[in-house]
PDB file of C-alpha atoms and ligand atoms in Angstrom:
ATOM      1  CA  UNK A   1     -55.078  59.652  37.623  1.00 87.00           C
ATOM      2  CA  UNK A   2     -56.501  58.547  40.909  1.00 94.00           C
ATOM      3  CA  UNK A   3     -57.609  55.025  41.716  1.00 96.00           C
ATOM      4  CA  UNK A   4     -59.523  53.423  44.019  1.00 98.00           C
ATOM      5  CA  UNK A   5     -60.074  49.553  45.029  1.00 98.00           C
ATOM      6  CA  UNK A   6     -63.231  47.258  44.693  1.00 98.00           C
ATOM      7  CA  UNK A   7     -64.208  44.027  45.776  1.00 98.00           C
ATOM      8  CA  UNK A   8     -67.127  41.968  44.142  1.00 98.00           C
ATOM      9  CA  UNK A   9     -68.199  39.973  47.196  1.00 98.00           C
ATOM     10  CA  UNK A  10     -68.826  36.510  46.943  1.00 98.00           C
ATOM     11  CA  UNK A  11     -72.725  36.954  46.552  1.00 97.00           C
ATOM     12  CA  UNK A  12     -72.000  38.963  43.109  1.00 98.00           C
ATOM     13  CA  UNK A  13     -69.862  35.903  41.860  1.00 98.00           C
ATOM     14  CA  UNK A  14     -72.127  33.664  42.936  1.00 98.00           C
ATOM     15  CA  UNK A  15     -75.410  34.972  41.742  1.00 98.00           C
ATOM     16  CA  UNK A  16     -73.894  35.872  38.331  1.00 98.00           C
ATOM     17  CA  UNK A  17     -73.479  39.497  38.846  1.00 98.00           C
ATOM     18  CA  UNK A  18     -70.017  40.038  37.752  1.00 98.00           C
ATOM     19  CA  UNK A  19     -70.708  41.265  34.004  1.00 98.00           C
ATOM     20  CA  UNK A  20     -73.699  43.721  35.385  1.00 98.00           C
ATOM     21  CA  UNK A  21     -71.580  45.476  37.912  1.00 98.00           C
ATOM     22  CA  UNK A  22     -68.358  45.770  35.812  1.00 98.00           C
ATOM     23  CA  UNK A  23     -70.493  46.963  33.097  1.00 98.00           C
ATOM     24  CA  UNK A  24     -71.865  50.136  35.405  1.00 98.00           C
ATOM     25  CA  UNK A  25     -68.083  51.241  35.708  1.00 98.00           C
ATOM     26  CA  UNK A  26     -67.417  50.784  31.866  1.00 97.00           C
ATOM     27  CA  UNK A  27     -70.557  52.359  31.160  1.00 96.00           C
ATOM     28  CA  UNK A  28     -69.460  55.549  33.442  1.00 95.00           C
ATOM     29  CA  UNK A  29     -65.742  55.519  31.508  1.00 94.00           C
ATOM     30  CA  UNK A  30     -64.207  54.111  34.720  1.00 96.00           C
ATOM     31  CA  UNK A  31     -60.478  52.949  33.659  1.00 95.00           C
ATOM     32  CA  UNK A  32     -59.629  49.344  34.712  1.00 96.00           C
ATOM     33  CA  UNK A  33     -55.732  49.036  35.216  1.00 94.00           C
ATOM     34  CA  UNK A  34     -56.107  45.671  37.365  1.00 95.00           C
ATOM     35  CA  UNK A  35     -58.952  42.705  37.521  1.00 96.00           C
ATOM     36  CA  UNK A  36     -58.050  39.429  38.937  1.00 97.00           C
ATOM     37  CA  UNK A  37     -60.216  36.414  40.871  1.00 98.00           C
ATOM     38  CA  UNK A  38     -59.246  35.751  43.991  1.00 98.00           C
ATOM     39  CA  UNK A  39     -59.515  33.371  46.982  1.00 98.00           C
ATOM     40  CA  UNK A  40     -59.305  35.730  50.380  1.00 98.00           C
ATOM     41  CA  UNK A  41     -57.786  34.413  53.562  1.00 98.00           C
ATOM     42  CA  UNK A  42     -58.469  34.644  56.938  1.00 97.00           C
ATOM     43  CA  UNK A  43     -55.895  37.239  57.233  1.00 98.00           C
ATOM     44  CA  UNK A  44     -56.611  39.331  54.467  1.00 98.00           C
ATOM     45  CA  UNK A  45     -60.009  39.462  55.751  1.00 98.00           C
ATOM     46  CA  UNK A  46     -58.934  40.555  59.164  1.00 98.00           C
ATOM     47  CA  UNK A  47     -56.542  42.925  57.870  1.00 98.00           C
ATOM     48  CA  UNK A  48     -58.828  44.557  55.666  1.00 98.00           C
ATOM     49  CA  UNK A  49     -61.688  45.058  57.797  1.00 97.00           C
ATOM     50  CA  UNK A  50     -59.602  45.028  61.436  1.00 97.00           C
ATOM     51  CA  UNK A  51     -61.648  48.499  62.080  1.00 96.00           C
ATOM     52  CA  UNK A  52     -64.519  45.899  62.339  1.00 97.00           C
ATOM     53  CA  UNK A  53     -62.708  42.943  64.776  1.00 96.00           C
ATOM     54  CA  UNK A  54     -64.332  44.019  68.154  1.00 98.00           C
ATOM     55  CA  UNK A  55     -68.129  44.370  66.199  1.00 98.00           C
ATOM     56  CA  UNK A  56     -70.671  41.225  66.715  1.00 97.00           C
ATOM     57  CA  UNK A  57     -71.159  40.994  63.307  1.00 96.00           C
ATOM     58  CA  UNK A  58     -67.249  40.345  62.227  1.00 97.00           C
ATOM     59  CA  UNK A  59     -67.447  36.233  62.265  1.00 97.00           C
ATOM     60  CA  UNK A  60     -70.234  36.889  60.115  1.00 96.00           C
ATOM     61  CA  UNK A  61     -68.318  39.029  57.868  1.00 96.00           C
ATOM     62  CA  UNK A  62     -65.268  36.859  57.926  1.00 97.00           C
ATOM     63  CA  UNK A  63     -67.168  33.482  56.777  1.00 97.00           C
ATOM     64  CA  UNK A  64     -68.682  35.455  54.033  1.00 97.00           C
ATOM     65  CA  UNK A  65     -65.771  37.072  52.657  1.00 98.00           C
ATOM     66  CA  UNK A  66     -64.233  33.902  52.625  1.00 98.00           C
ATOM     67  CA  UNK A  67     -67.431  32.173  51.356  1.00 97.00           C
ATOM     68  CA  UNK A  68     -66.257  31.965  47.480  1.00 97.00           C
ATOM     69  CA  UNK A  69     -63.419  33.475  45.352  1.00 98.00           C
ATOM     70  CA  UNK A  70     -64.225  37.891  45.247  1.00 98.00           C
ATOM     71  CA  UNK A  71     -63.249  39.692  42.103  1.00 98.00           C
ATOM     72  CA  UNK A  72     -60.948  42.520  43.170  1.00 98.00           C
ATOM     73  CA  UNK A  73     -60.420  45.572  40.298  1.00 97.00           C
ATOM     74  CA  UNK A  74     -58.773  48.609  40.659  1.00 96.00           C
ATOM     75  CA  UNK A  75     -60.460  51.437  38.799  1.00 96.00           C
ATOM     76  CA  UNK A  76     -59.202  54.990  37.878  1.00 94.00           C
ATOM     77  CA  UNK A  77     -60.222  58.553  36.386  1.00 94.00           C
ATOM     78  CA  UNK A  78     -60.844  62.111  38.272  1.00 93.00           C
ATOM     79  CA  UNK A  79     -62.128  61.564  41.721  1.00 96.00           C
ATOM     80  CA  UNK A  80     -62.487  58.046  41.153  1.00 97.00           C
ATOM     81  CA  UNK A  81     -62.924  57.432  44.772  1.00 98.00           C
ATOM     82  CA  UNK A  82     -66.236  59.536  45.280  1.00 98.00           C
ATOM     83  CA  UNK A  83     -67.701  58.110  42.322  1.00 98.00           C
ATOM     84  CA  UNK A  84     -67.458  54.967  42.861  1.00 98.00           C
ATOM     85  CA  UNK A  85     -68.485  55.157  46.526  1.00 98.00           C
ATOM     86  CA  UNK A  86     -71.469  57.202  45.154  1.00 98.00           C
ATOM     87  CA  UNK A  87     -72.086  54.532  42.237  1.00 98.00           C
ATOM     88  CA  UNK A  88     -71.600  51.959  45.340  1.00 98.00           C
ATOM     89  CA  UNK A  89     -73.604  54.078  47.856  1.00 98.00           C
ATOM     90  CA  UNK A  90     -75.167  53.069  51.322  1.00 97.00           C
ATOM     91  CA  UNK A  91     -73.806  49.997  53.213  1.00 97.00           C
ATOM     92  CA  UNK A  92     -77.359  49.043  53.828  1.00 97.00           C
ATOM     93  CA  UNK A  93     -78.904  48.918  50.735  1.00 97.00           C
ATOM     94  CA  UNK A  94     -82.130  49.697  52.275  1.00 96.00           C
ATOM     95  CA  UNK A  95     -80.197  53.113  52.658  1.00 98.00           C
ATOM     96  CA  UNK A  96     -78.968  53.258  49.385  1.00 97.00           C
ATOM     97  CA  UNK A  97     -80.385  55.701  46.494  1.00 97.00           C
ATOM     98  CA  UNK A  98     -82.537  53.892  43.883  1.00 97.00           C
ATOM     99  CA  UNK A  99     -80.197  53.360  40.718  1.00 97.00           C
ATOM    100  CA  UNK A 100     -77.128  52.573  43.013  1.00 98.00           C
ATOM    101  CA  UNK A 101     -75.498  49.245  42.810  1.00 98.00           C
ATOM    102  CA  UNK A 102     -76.621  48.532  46.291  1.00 98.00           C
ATOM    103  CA  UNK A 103     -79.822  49.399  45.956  1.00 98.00           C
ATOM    104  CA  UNK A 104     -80.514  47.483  42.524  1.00 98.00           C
ATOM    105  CA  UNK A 105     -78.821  43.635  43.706  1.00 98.00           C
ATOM    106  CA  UNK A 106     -77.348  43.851  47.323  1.00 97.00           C
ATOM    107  CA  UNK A 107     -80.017  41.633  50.043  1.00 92.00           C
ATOM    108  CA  UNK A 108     -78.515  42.830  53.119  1.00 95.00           C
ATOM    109  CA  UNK A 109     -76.060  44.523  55.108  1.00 96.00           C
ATOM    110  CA  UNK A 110     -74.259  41.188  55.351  1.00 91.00           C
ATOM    111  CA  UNK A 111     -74.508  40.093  51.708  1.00 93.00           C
ATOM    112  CA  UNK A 112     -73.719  43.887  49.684  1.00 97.00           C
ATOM    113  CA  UNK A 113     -72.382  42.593  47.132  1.00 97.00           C
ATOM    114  CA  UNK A 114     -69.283  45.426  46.752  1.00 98.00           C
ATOM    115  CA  UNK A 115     -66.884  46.703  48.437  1.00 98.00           C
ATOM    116  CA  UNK A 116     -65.382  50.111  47.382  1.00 98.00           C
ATOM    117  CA  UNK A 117     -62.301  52.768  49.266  1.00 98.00           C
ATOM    118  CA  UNK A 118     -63.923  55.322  50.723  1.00 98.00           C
ATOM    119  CA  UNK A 119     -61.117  57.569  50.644  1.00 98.00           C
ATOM    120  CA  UNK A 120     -57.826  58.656  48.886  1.00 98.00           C
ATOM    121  CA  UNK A 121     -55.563  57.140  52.068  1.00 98.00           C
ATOM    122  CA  UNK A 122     -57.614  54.309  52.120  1.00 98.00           C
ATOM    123  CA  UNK A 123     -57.589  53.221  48.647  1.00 98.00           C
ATOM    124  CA  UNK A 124     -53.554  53.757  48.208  1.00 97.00           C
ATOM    125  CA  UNK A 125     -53.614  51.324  51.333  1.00 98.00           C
ATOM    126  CA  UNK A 126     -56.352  48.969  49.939  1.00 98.00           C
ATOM    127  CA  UNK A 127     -54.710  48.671  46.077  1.00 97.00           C
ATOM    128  CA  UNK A 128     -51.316  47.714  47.705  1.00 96.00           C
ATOM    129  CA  UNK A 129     -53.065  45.274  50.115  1.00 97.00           C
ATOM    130  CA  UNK A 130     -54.661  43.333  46.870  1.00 97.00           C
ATOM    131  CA  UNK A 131     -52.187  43.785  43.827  1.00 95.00           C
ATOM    132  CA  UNK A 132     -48.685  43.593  43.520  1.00 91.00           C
ATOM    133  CA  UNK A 133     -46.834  46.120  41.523  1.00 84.00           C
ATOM    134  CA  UNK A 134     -45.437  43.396  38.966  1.00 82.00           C
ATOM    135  CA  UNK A 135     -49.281  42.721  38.390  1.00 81.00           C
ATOM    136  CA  UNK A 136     -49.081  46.541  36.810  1.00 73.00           C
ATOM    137  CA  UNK A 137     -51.081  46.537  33.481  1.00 78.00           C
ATOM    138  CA  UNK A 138     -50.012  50.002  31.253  1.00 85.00           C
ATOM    139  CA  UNK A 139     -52.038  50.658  28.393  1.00 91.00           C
ATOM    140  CA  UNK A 140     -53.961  53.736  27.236  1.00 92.00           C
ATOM    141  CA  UNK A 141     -57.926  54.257  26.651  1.00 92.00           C
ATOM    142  CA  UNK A 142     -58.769  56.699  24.526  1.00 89.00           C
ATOM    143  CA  UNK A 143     -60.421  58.443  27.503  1.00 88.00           C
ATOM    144  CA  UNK A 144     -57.086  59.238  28.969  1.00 89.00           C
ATOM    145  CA  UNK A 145     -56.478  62.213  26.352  1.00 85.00           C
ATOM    146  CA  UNK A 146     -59.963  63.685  28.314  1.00 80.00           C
ATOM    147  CA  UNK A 147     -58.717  63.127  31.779  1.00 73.00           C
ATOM    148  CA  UNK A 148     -55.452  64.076  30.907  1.00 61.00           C
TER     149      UNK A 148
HETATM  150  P1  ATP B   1     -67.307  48.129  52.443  1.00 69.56           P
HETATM  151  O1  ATP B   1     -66.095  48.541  53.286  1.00 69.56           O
HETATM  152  O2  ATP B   1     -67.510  46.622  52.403  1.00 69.56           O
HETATM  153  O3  ATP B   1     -67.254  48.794  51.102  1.00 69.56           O
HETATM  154  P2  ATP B   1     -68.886  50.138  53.685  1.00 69.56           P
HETATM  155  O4  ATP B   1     -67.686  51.007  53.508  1.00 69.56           O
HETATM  156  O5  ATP B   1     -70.167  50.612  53.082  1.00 69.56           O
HETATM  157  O6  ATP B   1     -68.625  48.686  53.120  1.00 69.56           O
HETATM  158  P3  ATP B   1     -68.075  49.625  56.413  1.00 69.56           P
HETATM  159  O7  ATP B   1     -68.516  50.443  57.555  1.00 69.56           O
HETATM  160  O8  ATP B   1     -66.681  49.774  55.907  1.00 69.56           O
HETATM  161  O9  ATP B   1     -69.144  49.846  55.228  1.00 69.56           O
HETATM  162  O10 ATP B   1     -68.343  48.100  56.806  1.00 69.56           O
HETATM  163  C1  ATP B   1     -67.713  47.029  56.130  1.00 69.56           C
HETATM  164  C2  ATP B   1     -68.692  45.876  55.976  1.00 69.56           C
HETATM  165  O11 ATP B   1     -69.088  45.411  57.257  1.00 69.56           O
HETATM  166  C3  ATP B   1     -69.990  46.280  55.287  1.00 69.56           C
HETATM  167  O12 ATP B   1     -69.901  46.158  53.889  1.00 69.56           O
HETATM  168  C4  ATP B   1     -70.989  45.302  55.859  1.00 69.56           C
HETATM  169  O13 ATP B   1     -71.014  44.084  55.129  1.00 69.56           O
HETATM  170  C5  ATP B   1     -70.458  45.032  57.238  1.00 69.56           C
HETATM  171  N1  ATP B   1     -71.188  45.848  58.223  1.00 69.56           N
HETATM  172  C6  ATP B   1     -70.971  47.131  58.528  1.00 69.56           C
HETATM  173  N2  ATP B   1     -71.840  47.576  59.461  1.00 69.56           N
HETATM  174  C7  ATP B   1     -72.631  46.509  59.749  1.00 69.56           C
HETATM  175  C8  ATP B   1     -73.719  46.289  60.639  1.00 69.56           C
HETATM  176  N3  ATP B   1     -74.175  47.271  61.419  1.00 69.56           N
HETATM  177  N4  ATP B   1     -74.296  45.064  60.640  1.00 69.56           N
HETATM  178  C9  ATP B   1     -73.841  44.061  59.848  1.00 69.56           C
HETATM  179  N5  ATP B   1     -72.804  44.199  58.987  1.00 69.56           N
HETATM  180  C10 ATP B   1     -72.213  45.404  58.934  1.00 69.56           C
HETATM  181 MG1   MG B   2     -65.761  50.405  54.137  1.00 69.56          MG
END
């Protein structure tokens, strides 16, 4: 099954959002194999967004990111990747399609409450960057035997 990472930025922990936007991936039979709380550092920060470092915006992002503790998951089903990005959808939620989980409780471009892969290479990348392999959690939902 394919998997994909997400972050829950420190605006969705602090405004109380956790439980809503872990609930839209339950409610769309999203697997989670791996939840934890975390604290990011600096370097995780520049790691994870160094396609960002030479932007006028990155202090910004970097004081955000490591504003509170972020809730990182990883998620997996069929093309896991695409549908979260498209439950996820524009970076500015401004952009993004009424419905979305931008749209409905990000402010800005700064404060977008999730972030999500946005492809297969990245998200094998991303889920290594995040979770260790002894963190592993094996169990099976009873939507595997529809995935297969
Ligand atoms: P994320 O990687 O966080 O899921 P994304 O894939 O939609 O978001 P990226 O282009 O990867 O968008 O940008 C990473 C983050 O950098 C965005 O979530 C946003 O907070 C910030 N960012 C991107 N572009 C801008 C911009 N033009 N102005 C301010 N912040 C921006
Ligand atoms: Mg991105």
């Amino acid at each position: 099954m394919e998997t994909t990472l997400v972050l829950l930025k420190p605006d969705t922990v602090q405004r109380g959002l956790i439980g809503q936007i872990i609930s839209r991936f339950e409610n769309k039979w999203l697997k989670i194999v791996w939840l934890k709380m975390i604290s990011l550092s600096e370097d995780i920060v520049n790691e994870h967004y160094d396609f960002l470092m030479d932007k006028p915006f990155f202090p910004k992002i970097k004081s955000y990111m490591t504003s509170s503790p972020v809730v990182a998951l990883v998620l997996a089903w069929t093309d896991v990747v695409k549908t979260v990005r498209n439950l996820t959808w524009a970076t500015n939620p401004s952009d993004a399609l009424p419905g979305s989980i931008r749209w409905d409780f990000a402010l800005t471009i700064d404060a977008n409450i999730i972030h999500a892969s946005d492809s297969r290479e990245t998200a094998a990348i991303e889920v290594k960057r995040f979770f260790k392999e002894d963190e592993i959690t094996s169990y099976e939902k009873i939507s595997d035997k529809i995935v297969g």
